[in-house]
Short mmCIF file of C-alpha atoms in Angstrom, two decimals:
data_model
loop_
_atom_site.label_atom_id
_atom_site.label_comp_id
_atom_site.label_asym_id
_atom_site.label_seq_id
_atom_site.Cartn_x
_atom_site.Cartn_y
_atom_site.Cartn_z
CA UNK A 273 22.39 141.47 252.96
CA UNK A 274 25.36 142.00 250.68
CA UNK A 275 27.04 139.43 248.45
CA UNK A 276 28.87 136.97 250.71
CA UNK A 277 32.63 136.93 250.40
CA UNK A 278 34.23 133.63 249.36
CA UNK A 279 36.37 132.00 252.03
CA UNK A 280 38.45 130.22 249.42
CA UNK A 281 41.88 131.20 248.15
CA UNK A 282 40.63 131.32 244.54
CA UNK A 283 39.48 134.90 243.83
CA UNK A 284 36.74 135.66 241.36
CA UNK A 285 39.03 138.08 239.60
CA UNK A 286 41.22 135.14 238.53
CA UNK A 287 38.48 133.90 236.23
CA UNK A 288 37.39 135.66 233.02
CA UNK A 289 33.84 136.93 233.13
CA UNK A 290 31.24 134.45 231.93
CA UNK A 291 30.14 135.28 228.40
CA UNK A 292 27.99 132.24 227.58
CA UNK A 293 25.03 132.81 229.89
CA UNK A 294 21.56 131.24 229.35
CA UNK A 295 18.53 132.80 231.03
CA UNK A 296 15.61 130.42 231.57
CA UNK A 297 12.26 132.07 232.39
CA UNK A 298 9.70 134.14 230.49
CA UNK A 299 10.60 136.78 227.92
CA UNK A 300 8.92 139.63 226.11
CA UNK A 301 6.62 139.84 224.19
CA UNK A 302 4.89 137.45 226.62
CA UNK A 303 2.89 139.73 228.93
CA UNK A 304 3.96 139.06 232.52
CA UNK A 305 6.24 140.53 235.16
CA UNK A 306 8.78 137.73 234.88
CA UNK A 307 9.07 138.30 231.12
CA UNK A 308 9.68 142.00 231.64
CA UNK A 309 12.22 141.36 234.37
CA UNK A 310 14.17 138.76 232.38
CA UNK A 311 14.23 140.97 229.30
CA UNK A 312 15.43 144.01 231.30
CA UNK A 313 18.08 141.96 233.08
CA UNK A 314 19.43 140.46 229.83
CA UNK A 315 19.51 143.93 228.25
CA UNK A 316 21.35 145.42 231.20
CA UNK A 317 24.00 142.65 231.25
CA UNK A 318 24.39 142.84 227.48
CA UNK A 319 24.85 146.61 227.60
CA UNK A 320 27.73 146.28 230.02
CA UNK A 321 29.36 142.95 229.20
CA UNK A 322 28.38 142.23 225.58
CA UNK A 323 25.65 140.07 224.10
CA UNK A 324 27.46 137.76 221.70
CA UNK A 325 26.84 134.60 223.79
CA UNK A 326 23.89 135.77 225.86
CA UNK A 327 20.58 134.09 225.10
CA UNK A 328 17.21 133.23 226.61
CA UNK A 329 15.01 130.15 226.89
CA UNK A 330 11.43 131.28 227.61
CA UNK A 331 8.38 129.24 228.59
CA UNK A 332 5.28 129.31 226.40
CA UNK A 333 1.96 128.96 228.21
CA UNK A 334 -0.66 126.58 226.76
CA UNK A 335 -2.09 127.47 223.40
CA UNK A 336 0.22 130.45 222.96
CA UNK A 337 3.09 131.32 220.64
CA UNK A 338 5.18 134.50 220.58
CA UNK A 339 7.33 136.37 218.09
CA UNK A 340 10.52 136.39 220.16
CA UNK A 341 13.62 138.46 219.39
CA UNK A 342 16.82 136.94 218.13
CA UNK A 343 18.17 136.48 221.68
CA UNK A 344 15.72 133.63 222.23
CA UNK A 345 17.43 130.44 221.03
CA UNK A 346 15.03 127.75 222.25
CA UNK A 347 11.53 127.57 223.73
CA UNK A 348 10.01 125.50 226.48
CA UNK A 349 6.40 124.29 226.25
CA UNK A 350 4.90 124.63 229.69
CA UNK A 351 3.30 121.18 230.03
CA UNK A 352 5.62 119.23 227.70
CA UNK A 353 8.24 117.61 229.95
CA UNK A 354 10.16 116.50 226.92
CA UNK A 355 10.89 120.14 226.04
CA UNK A 356 12.68 120.54 229.37
CA UNK A 357 14.81 117.46 228.68
CA UNK A 358 15.73 118.79 225.23
CA UNK A 359 16.66 122.18 226.71
CA UNK A 360 19.04 120.51 229.15
CA UNK A 361 20.67 118.59 226.33
CA UNK A 362 20.95 121.80 224.27
CA UNK A 363 22.53 123.71 227.19
CA UNK A 364 25.05 120.98 227.92
CA UNK A 365 26.03 120.58 224.27
CA UNK A 366 26.34 124.32 223.78
CA UNK A 367 29.04 124.54 226.53
CA UNK A 368 27.51 127.37 228.51
CA UNK A 369 29.44 129.04 231.33
CA UNK A 370 26.33 129.32 233.46
CA UNK A 371 22.51 129.13 233.57
CA UNK A 372 20.38 131.74 235.30
CA UNK A 373 16.92 130.48 236.15
CA UNK A 374 14.05 132.93 236.81
CA UNK A 375 11.78 130.94 239.11
CA UNK A 376 8.10 131.52 239.67
CA UNK A 377 5.69 128.66 240.48
CA UNK A 378 3.10 129.65 237.88
CA UNK A 379 5.22 129.57 234.76
CA UNK A 380 6.58 125.97 234.66
CA UNK A 381 4.54 122.86 234.08
CA UNK A 382 3.75 120.05 236.47
CA UNK A 383 2.59 120.23 240.08
CA UNK A 384 4.02 123.44 241.58
CA UNK A 385 6.13 123.88 238.47
CA UNK A 386 8.03 120.56 238.98
CA UNK A 387 8.82 120.06 235.31
CA UNK A 388 11.72 122.52 235.53
CA UNK A 389 13.47 120.06 237.83
CA UNK A 390 13.84 117.73 234.84
CA UNK A 391 15.95 120.43 233.21
CA UNK A 392 17.98 121.45 236.24
CA UNK A 393 18.93 117.90 237.28
CA UNK A 394 20.76 117.32 234.00
CA UNK A 395 22.74 120.57 233.84
CA UNK A 396 26.57 120.27 233.85
CA UNK A 397 27.31 123.97 234.42
CA UNK A 398 26.78 126.28 237.45
CA UNK A 399 23.19 127.37 238.13
CA UNK A 400 22.16 130.68 239.70
CA UNK A 401 18.43 130.96 240.48
CA UNK A 402 16.47 134.17 241.04
CA UNK A 403 13.46 133.40 243.26
CA UNK A 404 10.60 135.77 242.43
CA UNK A 405 8.34 134.14 245.04
CA UNK A 406 9.35 132.63 248.40
CA UNK A 407 6.35 131.38 250.32
CA UNK A 408 6.15 131.42 254.09
CA UNK A 409 3.51 128.65 254.20
CA UNK A 410 4.14 126.43 251.13
CA UNK A 411 2.14 123.31 250.49
CA UNK A 412 3.93 119.96 250.25
CA UNK A 413 4.52 120.23 246.46
CA UNK A 414 5.74 123.84 246.61
CA UNK A 415 8.17 123.00 249.43
CA UNK A 416 9.56 119.95 247.65
CA UNK A 417 10.13 121.90 244.42
CA UNK A 418 11.83 124.87 246.04
CA UNK A 419 14.03 122.69 248.30
CA UNK A 420 15.28 120.79 245.29
CA UNK A 421 15.87 123.99 243.32
CA UNK A 422 17.80 125.37 246.28
CA UNK A 423 19.93 122.23 246.44
CA UNK A 424 20.69 122.18 242.70
CA UNK A 425 21.51 125.91 242.57
CA UNK A 426 25.02 127.16 243.27
CA UNK A 427 23.61 130.60 244.29
CA UNK A 428 20.13 131.83 245.11
CA UNK A 429 19.17 135.46 244.43
CA UNK A 430 16.33 137.17 246.23
CA UNK A 431 15.15 140.73 246.04
CA UNK A 432 14.12 141.42 249.62
CA UNK A 433 15.26 140.77 253.19
CA UNK A 434 11.97 139.04 253.87
CA UNK A 435 12.60 136.50 251.11
CA UNK A 436 16.07 135.82 252.45
CA UNK A 437 14.64 135.31 255.93
CA UNK A 438 12.08 132.80 254.59
CA UNK A 439 14.77 130.89 252.74
CA UNK A 440 16.77 130.48 255.95
CA UNK A 441 13.98 129.89 258.43
CA UNK A 442 11.41 127.94 256.36
CA UNK A 443 13.60 126.07 253.83
CA UNK A 444 16.86 125.73 255.73
CA UNK A 445 19.04 127.41 253.10
CA UNK A 446 22.38 128.59 254.53
CA UNK A 447 22.95 132.37 254.55
CA UNK A 448 26.22 131.98 252.62
CA UNK A 449 24.33 130.66 249.58
CA UNK A 450 21.93 133.65 249.35
CA UNK A 451 22.60 136.89 247.50
CA UNK A 452 20.25 139.82 248.02
CA UNK A 453 20.06 141.90 244.80
CA UNK A 454 17.11 144.35 244.72
CA UNK A 455 14.83 144.53 241.76
CA UNK A 456 16.43 146.62 239.03
CA UNK A 457 14.89 149.96 238.01
CA UNK A 458 15.42 152.28 235.03
CA UNK A 459 17.95 155.05 235.64
CA UNK A 460 15.44 157.92 235.37
CA UNK A 461 16.04 161.58 236.14
CA UNK A 462 14.27 163.21 239.08
CA UNK A 463 11.65 165.15 237.12
CA UNK A 464 8.53 167.28 237.67
CA UNK A 465 5.42 165.17 236.87
CA UNK A 466 3.97 168.09 234.88
CA UNK A 467 6.49 167.36 232.15
CA UNK A 468 4.53 164.23 231.08
CA UNK A 469 0.89 165.11 231.95
CA UNK A 470 -0.05 166.57 228.58
CA UNK A 471 0.44 163.08 227.09
CA UNK A 472 -2.59 161.92 229.06
CA UNK A 473 -4.66 165.09 228.92
CA UNK A 474 -4.13 165.67 232.66
CA UNK A 475 -2.03 168.82 232.52
CA UNK A 476 -2.57 171.00 235.59
CA UNK A 477 -4.28 168.19 237.55
CA UNK A 478 -3.04 165.95 240.34
CA UNK A 479 -2.51 162.43 239.03
CA UNK A 480 -2.76 159.16 240.93
CA UNK A 481 -1.39 156.06 239.24
CA UNK A 482 -1.56 152.26 239.53
CA UNK A 483 0.13 150.25 236.79
CA UNK A 484 0.78 146.57 236.07
CA UNK A 485 -1.25 143.59 234.91
CA UNK A 486 -4.75 143.63 236.31
CA UNK A 487 -6.17 140.93 238.55
CA UNK A 488 -8.66 140.94 241.44
CA UNK A 489 -5.90 140.78 244.09
CA UNK A 490 -4.58 144.22 243.00
CA UNK A 491 -7.27 146.05 245.09
CA UNK A 492 -7.86 148.84 242.61
CA UNK A 493 -11.51 149.07 243.73
CA UNK A 494 -10.28 150.46 247.04
CA UNK A 495 -8.78 153.49 245.29
CA UNK A 496 -11.91 154.03 243.22
CA UNK A 497 -14.02 153.86 246.41
CA UNK A 498 -11.70 156.44 247.96
CA UNK A 499 -12.16 158.93 245.04
CA UNK A 500 -15.44 160.58 246.14
CA UNK A 501 -13.85 161.69 249.41
CA UNK A 502 -10.61 162.77 247.65
CA UNK A 503 -12.60 164.80 245.11
CA UNK A 504 -14.31 166.71 247.88
CA UNK A 505 -10.92 168.26 248.76
CA UNK A 506 -9.20 168.11 245.35
CA UNK A 507 -11.88 168.22 242.69
CA UNK A 508 -9.61 167.86 239.65
CA UNK A 509 -7.75 164.64 240.74
CA UNK A 510 -7.30 162.01 238.01
CA UNK A 511 -6.66 158.29 238.61
CA UNK A 512 -4.89 156.39 235.87
CA UNK A 513 -5.10 152.60 235.87
CA UNK A 514 -2.48 151.46 233.34
CA UNK A 515 -2.05 147.95 232.18
CA UNK A 516 -3.73 145.04 230.43
CA UNK A 517 -5.68 142.33 232.32
CA UNK A 518 -3.36 139.45 233.31
CA UNK A 519 -3.46 136.84 230.46
CA UNK A 520 -4.36 134.00 232.83
CA UNK A 521 -7.25 136.03 234.20
CA UNK A 522 -8.37 137.13 230.76
CA UNK A 523 -8.31 133.48 229.58
CA UNK A 524 -10.54 132.28 232.41
CA UNK A 525 -12.74 135.32 233.18
CA UNK A 526 -12.34 137.70 230.25
CA UNK A 527 -12.46 141.36 231.24
CA UNK A 528 -14.87 140.78 234.17
CA UNK A 529 -12.58 142.51 236.70
CA UNK A 530 -11.94 145.63 234.59
CA UNK A 531 -15.59 145.91 233.69
CA UNK A 532 -16.49 145.65 237.35
CA UNK A 533 -14.11 148.52 238.13
CA UNK A 534 -15.67 150.64 235.45
CA UNK A 535 -19.16 149.96 236.76
CA UNK A 536 -18.02 150.82 240.26
CA UNK A 537 -16.65 154.14 238.98
CA UNK A 538 -19.95 154.82 237.22
CA UNK A 539 -22.00 153.96 240.35
CA UNK A 540 -19.87 156.30 242.49
CA UNK A 541 -20.03 159.11 239.93
CA UNK A 542 -16.27 159.30 239.49
CA UNK A 543 -15.91 157.71 236.03
CA UNK A 544 -14.82 161.02 234.51
CA UNK A 545 -11.86 161.01 236.93
CA UNK A 546 -10.66 157.50 236.09
CA UNK A 547 -8.62 156.66 232.98
CA UNK A 548 -8.23 152.96 232.08
CA UNK A 549 -5.26 152.36 229.81
CA UNK A 550 -6.15 148.82 228.71
CA UNK A 551 -2.95 147.51 227.17
CA UNK A 552 0.45 146.11 228.04
CA UNK A 553 2.77 149.08 228.45
CA UNK A 554 6.27 148.97 226.89
CA UNK A 555 9.34 150.04 228.88
CA UNK A 556 9.46 153.37 227.00
CA UNK A 557 5.80 154.11 227.67
CA UNK A 558 6.18 153.12 231.30
CA UNK A 559 8.63 155.98 231.81
CA UNK A 560 5.92 158.33 230.62
CA UNK A 561 3.17 156.85 232.73
CA UNK A 562 5.18 156.79 235.93
CA UNK A 563 6.60 160.20 235.14
CA UNK A 564 3.16 161.79 235.00
CA UNK A 565 2.09 160.56 238.41
CA UNK A 566 2.13 162.78 241.51
CA UNK A 567 1.28 159.79 243.70
CA UNK A 568 1.73 156.07 242.94
CA UNK A 569 -0.59 153.64 244.72
CA UNK A 570 -0.23 149.86 245.19
CA UNK A 571 -3.47 148.86 246.94
CA UNK A 572 -2.74 145.10 246.90
CA UNK A 573 -5.04 142.96 248.98
CA UNK A 574 -2.66 140.32 250.43
CA UNK A 575 0.58 140.56 252.37
CA UNK A 576 2.24 137.49 250.80
CA UNK A 577 4.30 139.27 248.16
CA UNK A 578 8.07 139.37 248.67
CA UNK A 579 8.75 141.44 245.57
CA UNK A 580 6.81 143.97 243.47
CA UNK A 581 8.53 145.17 240.34
CA UNK A 582 6.05 147.96 239.83
CA UNK A 583 6.67 149.30 243.32
CA UNK A 584 10.43 149.22 242.80
CA UNK A 585 10.07 151.13 239.50
CA UNK A 586 7.90 153.82 241.11
CA UNK A 587 10.43 154.16 243.90
CA UNK A 588 13.25 154.44 241.37
CA UNK A 589 11.33 157.22 239.60
CA UNK A 590 11.11 159.23 242.78
CA UNK A 591 7.34 158.99 243.26
CA UNK A 592 5.35 159.71 246.39
CA UNK A 593 3.90 156.28 247.18
CA UNK A 594 0.92 154.94 249.08
CA UNK A 595 0.77 151.20 249.61
CA UNK A 596 -0.93 148.43 251.60
CA UNK A 597 1.42 146.56 253.93
CA UNK A 598 2.48 143.63 251.84
CA UNK A 599 5.95 142.34 252.64
CA UNK A 600 7.96 144.09 249.97
CA UNK A 601 6.15 147.43 250.49
CA UNK A 602 6.91 147.42 254.23
CA UNK A 603 10.57 146.92 253.42
CA UNK A 604 10.94 149.41 250.55
CA UNK A 605 8.83 152.18 252.07
CA UNK A 606 10.47 152.14 255.49
CA UNK A 607 12.08 155.35 256.87
CA UNK A 608 9.35 157.56 255.48
CA UNK A 609 9.89 156.61 251.85
CA UNK A 610 6.12 156.12 251.49
CA UNK A 611 2.81 155.82 253.32
CA UNK A 612 1.47 152.45 254.46
CA UNK A 613 -2.30 152.02 254.76
CA UNK A 614 -4.38 148.98 255.89
CA UNK A 615 -5.67 146.40 253.37
CA UNK A 616 -9.08 147.02 251.85
CA UNK A 617 -9.46 150.41 253.55
CA UNK A 618 -10.62 153.14 251.10
CA UNK A 619 -10.95 155.70 253.92
CA UNK A 620 -7.26 155.35 254.82
CA UNK A 621 -6.26 155.67 251.15
CA UNK A 622 -8.35 158.87 250.88
CA UNK A 623 -6.72 160.31 254.03
CA UNK A 624 -3.24 159.50 252.72
CA UNK A 625 -3.89 161.03 249.28
CA UNK A 626 -5.41 164.18 250.72
CA UNK A 627 -2.54 164.54 253.22
CA UNK A 628 0.07 164.31 250.53
CA UNK A 629 -1.74 166.64 248.09
CA UNK A 630 -2.26 169.15 250.91
CA UNK A 631 1.41 169.19 251.86
CA UNK A 632 3.62 169.77 248.84
CA UNK A 633 6.79 170.05 250.94
CA UNK A 634 6.24 166.64 252.58
CA UNK A 635 5.31 165.02 249.24
CA UNK A 636 8.46 166.27 247.53
CA UNK A 637 10.61 165.28 250.50
CA UNK A 638 9.19 161.77 250.34
CA UNK A 639 9.93 161.70 246.62
CA UNK A 640 13.50 162.68 247.22
CA UNK A 641 13.97 160.05 249.92
CA UNK A 642 12.62 157.39 247.61
CA UNK A 643 14.75 158.47 244.66
CA UNK A 644 17.98 158.59 246.65
CA UNK A 645 17.34 155.19 248.20
CA UNK A 646 16.92 153.60 244.75
CA UNK A 647 20.16 154.87 243.21
CA UNK A 648 21.90 151.61 244.07
CA UNK A 649 19.28 149.55 242.33
CA UNK A 650 19.41 150.91 238.75
CA UNK A 651 19.76 148.23 236.07
CA UNK A 652 23.41 149.10 235.68
CA UNK A 653 24.06 148.37 239.33
CA UNK A 654 21.83 145.27 239.14
CA UNK A 655 23.76 143.89 236.19
CA UNK A 656 27.06 144.29 238.07
CA UNK A 657 25.63 142.55 241.14
CA UNK A 658 24.35 139.64 239.05
CA UNK A 659 27.75 139.27 237.34
CA UNK A 660 29.41 139.15 240.76
CA UNK A 661 26.99 136.37 241.81
CA UNK A 662 27.69 134.50 238.55
CA UNK A 663 31.41 134.70 239.13
CA UNK A 664 31.13 133.38 242.68
CA UNK A 665 28.98 130.49 241.48
CA UNK A 666 31.71 129.53 239.00
CA UNK A 667 34.44 129.74 241.63
CA UNK A 668 32.44 127.59 244.08
CA UNK A 669 31.73 125.00 241.37
CA UNK A 670 35.42 124.80 240.48
CA UNK A 671 36.33 124.23 244.13
CA UNK A 672 33.52 121.73 244.67
CA UNK A 673 32.81 120.04 241.30
CA UNK A 674 29.81 117.73 240.99
CA UNK A 675 29.63 114.41 239.27
CA UNK A 676 27.93 114.82 235.88
CA UNK A 677 24.50 113.50 235.00
CA UNK A 678 23.50 112.41 238.47
CA UNK A 679 20.45 113.39 240.43
CA UNK A 680 22.32 114.55 243.49
CA UNK A 681 19.18 115.57 245.33
CA UNK A 682 17.64 112.07 245.05
CA UNK A 683 20.94 110.49 246.17
CA UNK A 684 21.28 112.74 249.20
CA UNK A 685 17.63 112.93 250.27
CA UNK A 686 16.54 109.36 250.94
CA UNK A 687 13.11 110.46 252.01
CA UNK A 688 12.20 111.54 248.45
CA UNK A 689 11.55 109.42 245.42
CA UNK A 690 12.71 109.95 241.83
CA UNK A 691 10.27 110.74 239.04
CA UNK A 692 8.06 107.76 238.32
CA UNK A 693 8.59 105.88 235.05
CA UNK A 694 5.24 105.16 233.42
CA UNK A 695 6.63 103.66 230.21
CA UNK A 696 5.46 100.10 231.00
CA UNK A 697 1.97 101.36 231.84
CA UNK A 698 1.89 103.09 228.46
CA UNK A 699 3.15 99.92 226.73
CA UNK A 700 0.40 97.87 228.33
CA UNK A 701 -2.31 100.28 227.08
CA UNK A 702 -3.71 100.13 223.58
CA UNK A 703 -6.56 102.01 221.90
CA UNK A 704 -9.11 100.14 224.02
CA UNK A 705 -7.61 100.24 227.49
CA UNK A 706 -5.15 98.52 229.82
CA UNK A 707 -4.42 94.89 228.91
CA UNK A 708 -4.65 92.40 231.75
CA UNK A 709 -1.39 90.45 231.41
CA UNK A 710 2.10 90.58 229.86
CA UNK A 711 4.84 88.13 229.11
CA UNK A 712 7.74 89.91 230.76
CA UNK A 713 7.57 93.35 229.11
CA UNK A 714 5.47 92.23 226.09
CA UNK A 715 1.69 92.81 226.35
CA UNK A 716 -0.35 89.54 226.07
CA UNK A 717 -3.27 90.54 223.87
CA UNK A 718 -4.85 87.06 224.03
CA UNK A 719 -5.99 87.54 227.63
CA UNK A 720 -7.80 90.83 226.99
CA UNK A 721 -8.89 93.45 229.59
CA UNK A 722 -10.54 93.62 232.99
CA UNK A 723 -12.53 96.40 234.57
CA UNK A 724 -10.62 96.24 237.85
CA UNK A 725 -7.25 96.80 236.16
CA UNK A 726 -8.58 99.72 234.17
CA UNK A 727 -10.21 101.20 237.27
CA UNK A 728 -6.95 101.03 239.14
CA UNK A 729 -5.06 102.51 236.22
CA UNK A 730 -7.57 105.42 236.12
CA UNK A 731 -6.91 106.11 239.80
CA UNK A 732 -3.12 105.96 239.36
CA UNK A 733 -2.95 108.27 236.33
CA UNK A 734 -5.36 110.74 237.94
CA UNK A 735 -3.25 110.95 241.09
CA UNK A 736 -0.04 111.17 239.13
CA UNK A 737 -1.33 114.11 237.12
CA UNK A 738 -1.16 116.33 240.21
CA UNK A 739 2.06 114.84 241.67
CA UNK A 740 5.49 116.47 241.45
CA UNK A 741 6.93 112.97 240.92
CA UNK A 742 5.01 112.39 237.69
CA UNK A 743 6.07 112.60 234.07
CA UNK A 744 4.18 114.29 231.24
CA UNK A 745 0.81 115.52 232.46
CA UNK A 746 -0.40 115.43 228.82
CA UNK A 747 0.42 111.71 228.49
CA UNK A 748 -1.20 110.97 231.82
CA UNK A 749 -4.36 112.84 230.87
CA UNK A 750 -4.51 110.84 227.65
CA UNK A 751 -4.23 107.55 229.52
CA UNK A 752 -6.82 108.61 232.05
CA UNK A 753 -9.35 109.40 229.34
CA UNK A 754 -8.73 105.97 227.74
CA UNK A 755 -9.29 104.05 231.01
CA UNK A 756 -12.43 106.07 231.79
CA UNK A 757 -13.76 105.40 228.31
CA UNK A 758 -13.19 101.69 228.86
CA UNK A 759 -15.09 101.76 232.11
CA UNK A 760 -17.97 103.65 230.52
CA UNK A 761 -18.11 100.94 227.81
CA UNK A 762 -17.99 98.15 230.46
CA UNK A 763 -20.67 99.68 232.63
CA UNK A 764 -24.02 97.74 232.53
CA UNK A 765 -26.97 100.11 232.97
CA UNK A 766 -29.46 97.47 234.20
CA UNK A 767 -27.49 95.84 236.98
CA UNK A 768 -25.10 98.69 237.70
#
């Protein structure tokens, strides 16, 4: 799908290019794919169009702080809904030409990332949203959030045909609102892998590579299980696993997954053929890691992935690729640009690796097909495509201006409710619990507390904490604890 042409008489060339662009998402040095993408996109646009008024607003995950570069002007706190409100005020006051949102469910606070809606509803300027995940089977909260984002956005950018299809068929987004812009890749030369192998002590050996943040759904164990059979035919093969454990996984499970992979390699007797590079790889280092690979492998375990940045980068570097059939891989590796193997199938991975290592001519032909296909997706080309989408969003907003400071989605969609206002509930709660009565909006302390009111308040705040219609989850959790503490105090052990 190419960028749709405007049917209006106002051409994008009549407007000056936007220079005051705010990118909302994650940003390096936070370790995640969205942060890397947003940083690379900002850098690419700044290189071509200037960076004087280009800035980023990243999201900080709980209990984390980062030393951001100068381009970061403001920070969002994931679970603090007030920070989203303040960001909207900042953006409106700053007079930006446009906001570009990088959307992924896991990075924003609230149920299914609903806190970001608080920011988007208040914006006065055009909004272009890049959707890094488009689910075929969303739950009710995920659907509600994405449908409202789609409504509030002037343009929606996706990186695969599959994502565009889901937007149309599952969420009812019109084709004319969707721009397909593939994931950007570094503009690398088509090089012999041997040029980089001495950096890893693998000179003269075939190198397999998987890179990216580690998590159990990456399926790396399938490649390790395939190694004994591969080594029977190619005894000097090395497998490099490059990347740190995903911060969310490390926070909850530590290095359990990586340690399990190392134990598996030991048990199979292939540990001397596996190199674990346990750290977050910079863009410069990534060029070296990908460059050294003869074969790149993405053995992911689930099909529900509409974009893989690591796969796009490997394709752009002209690698021979073996992948499981997740959605983005089937699209990128069509027309013999790679080899598709079944999920969780070490034997098929072994067959594919041996086949490519046995046939140099076919492996290099596959590399060339991949490299040529990716020439239109370098970051320079991506920056130009984004700027075209930005321009069209501005033209469409000029032709169809929106009333300021109104929640258009709530007005239009009568089957959805606005965010609930819990201020009176908070006012009726003191350090002990929920007071029983009020005189108008003033708590009546003389009439005290009841267990039934506090029990109902505990139920309400607990349910609201997982609802996309709720306010601050931190405030709700505080209230819930207070009501539960009251009920514990009121409980009589003898009579129950």
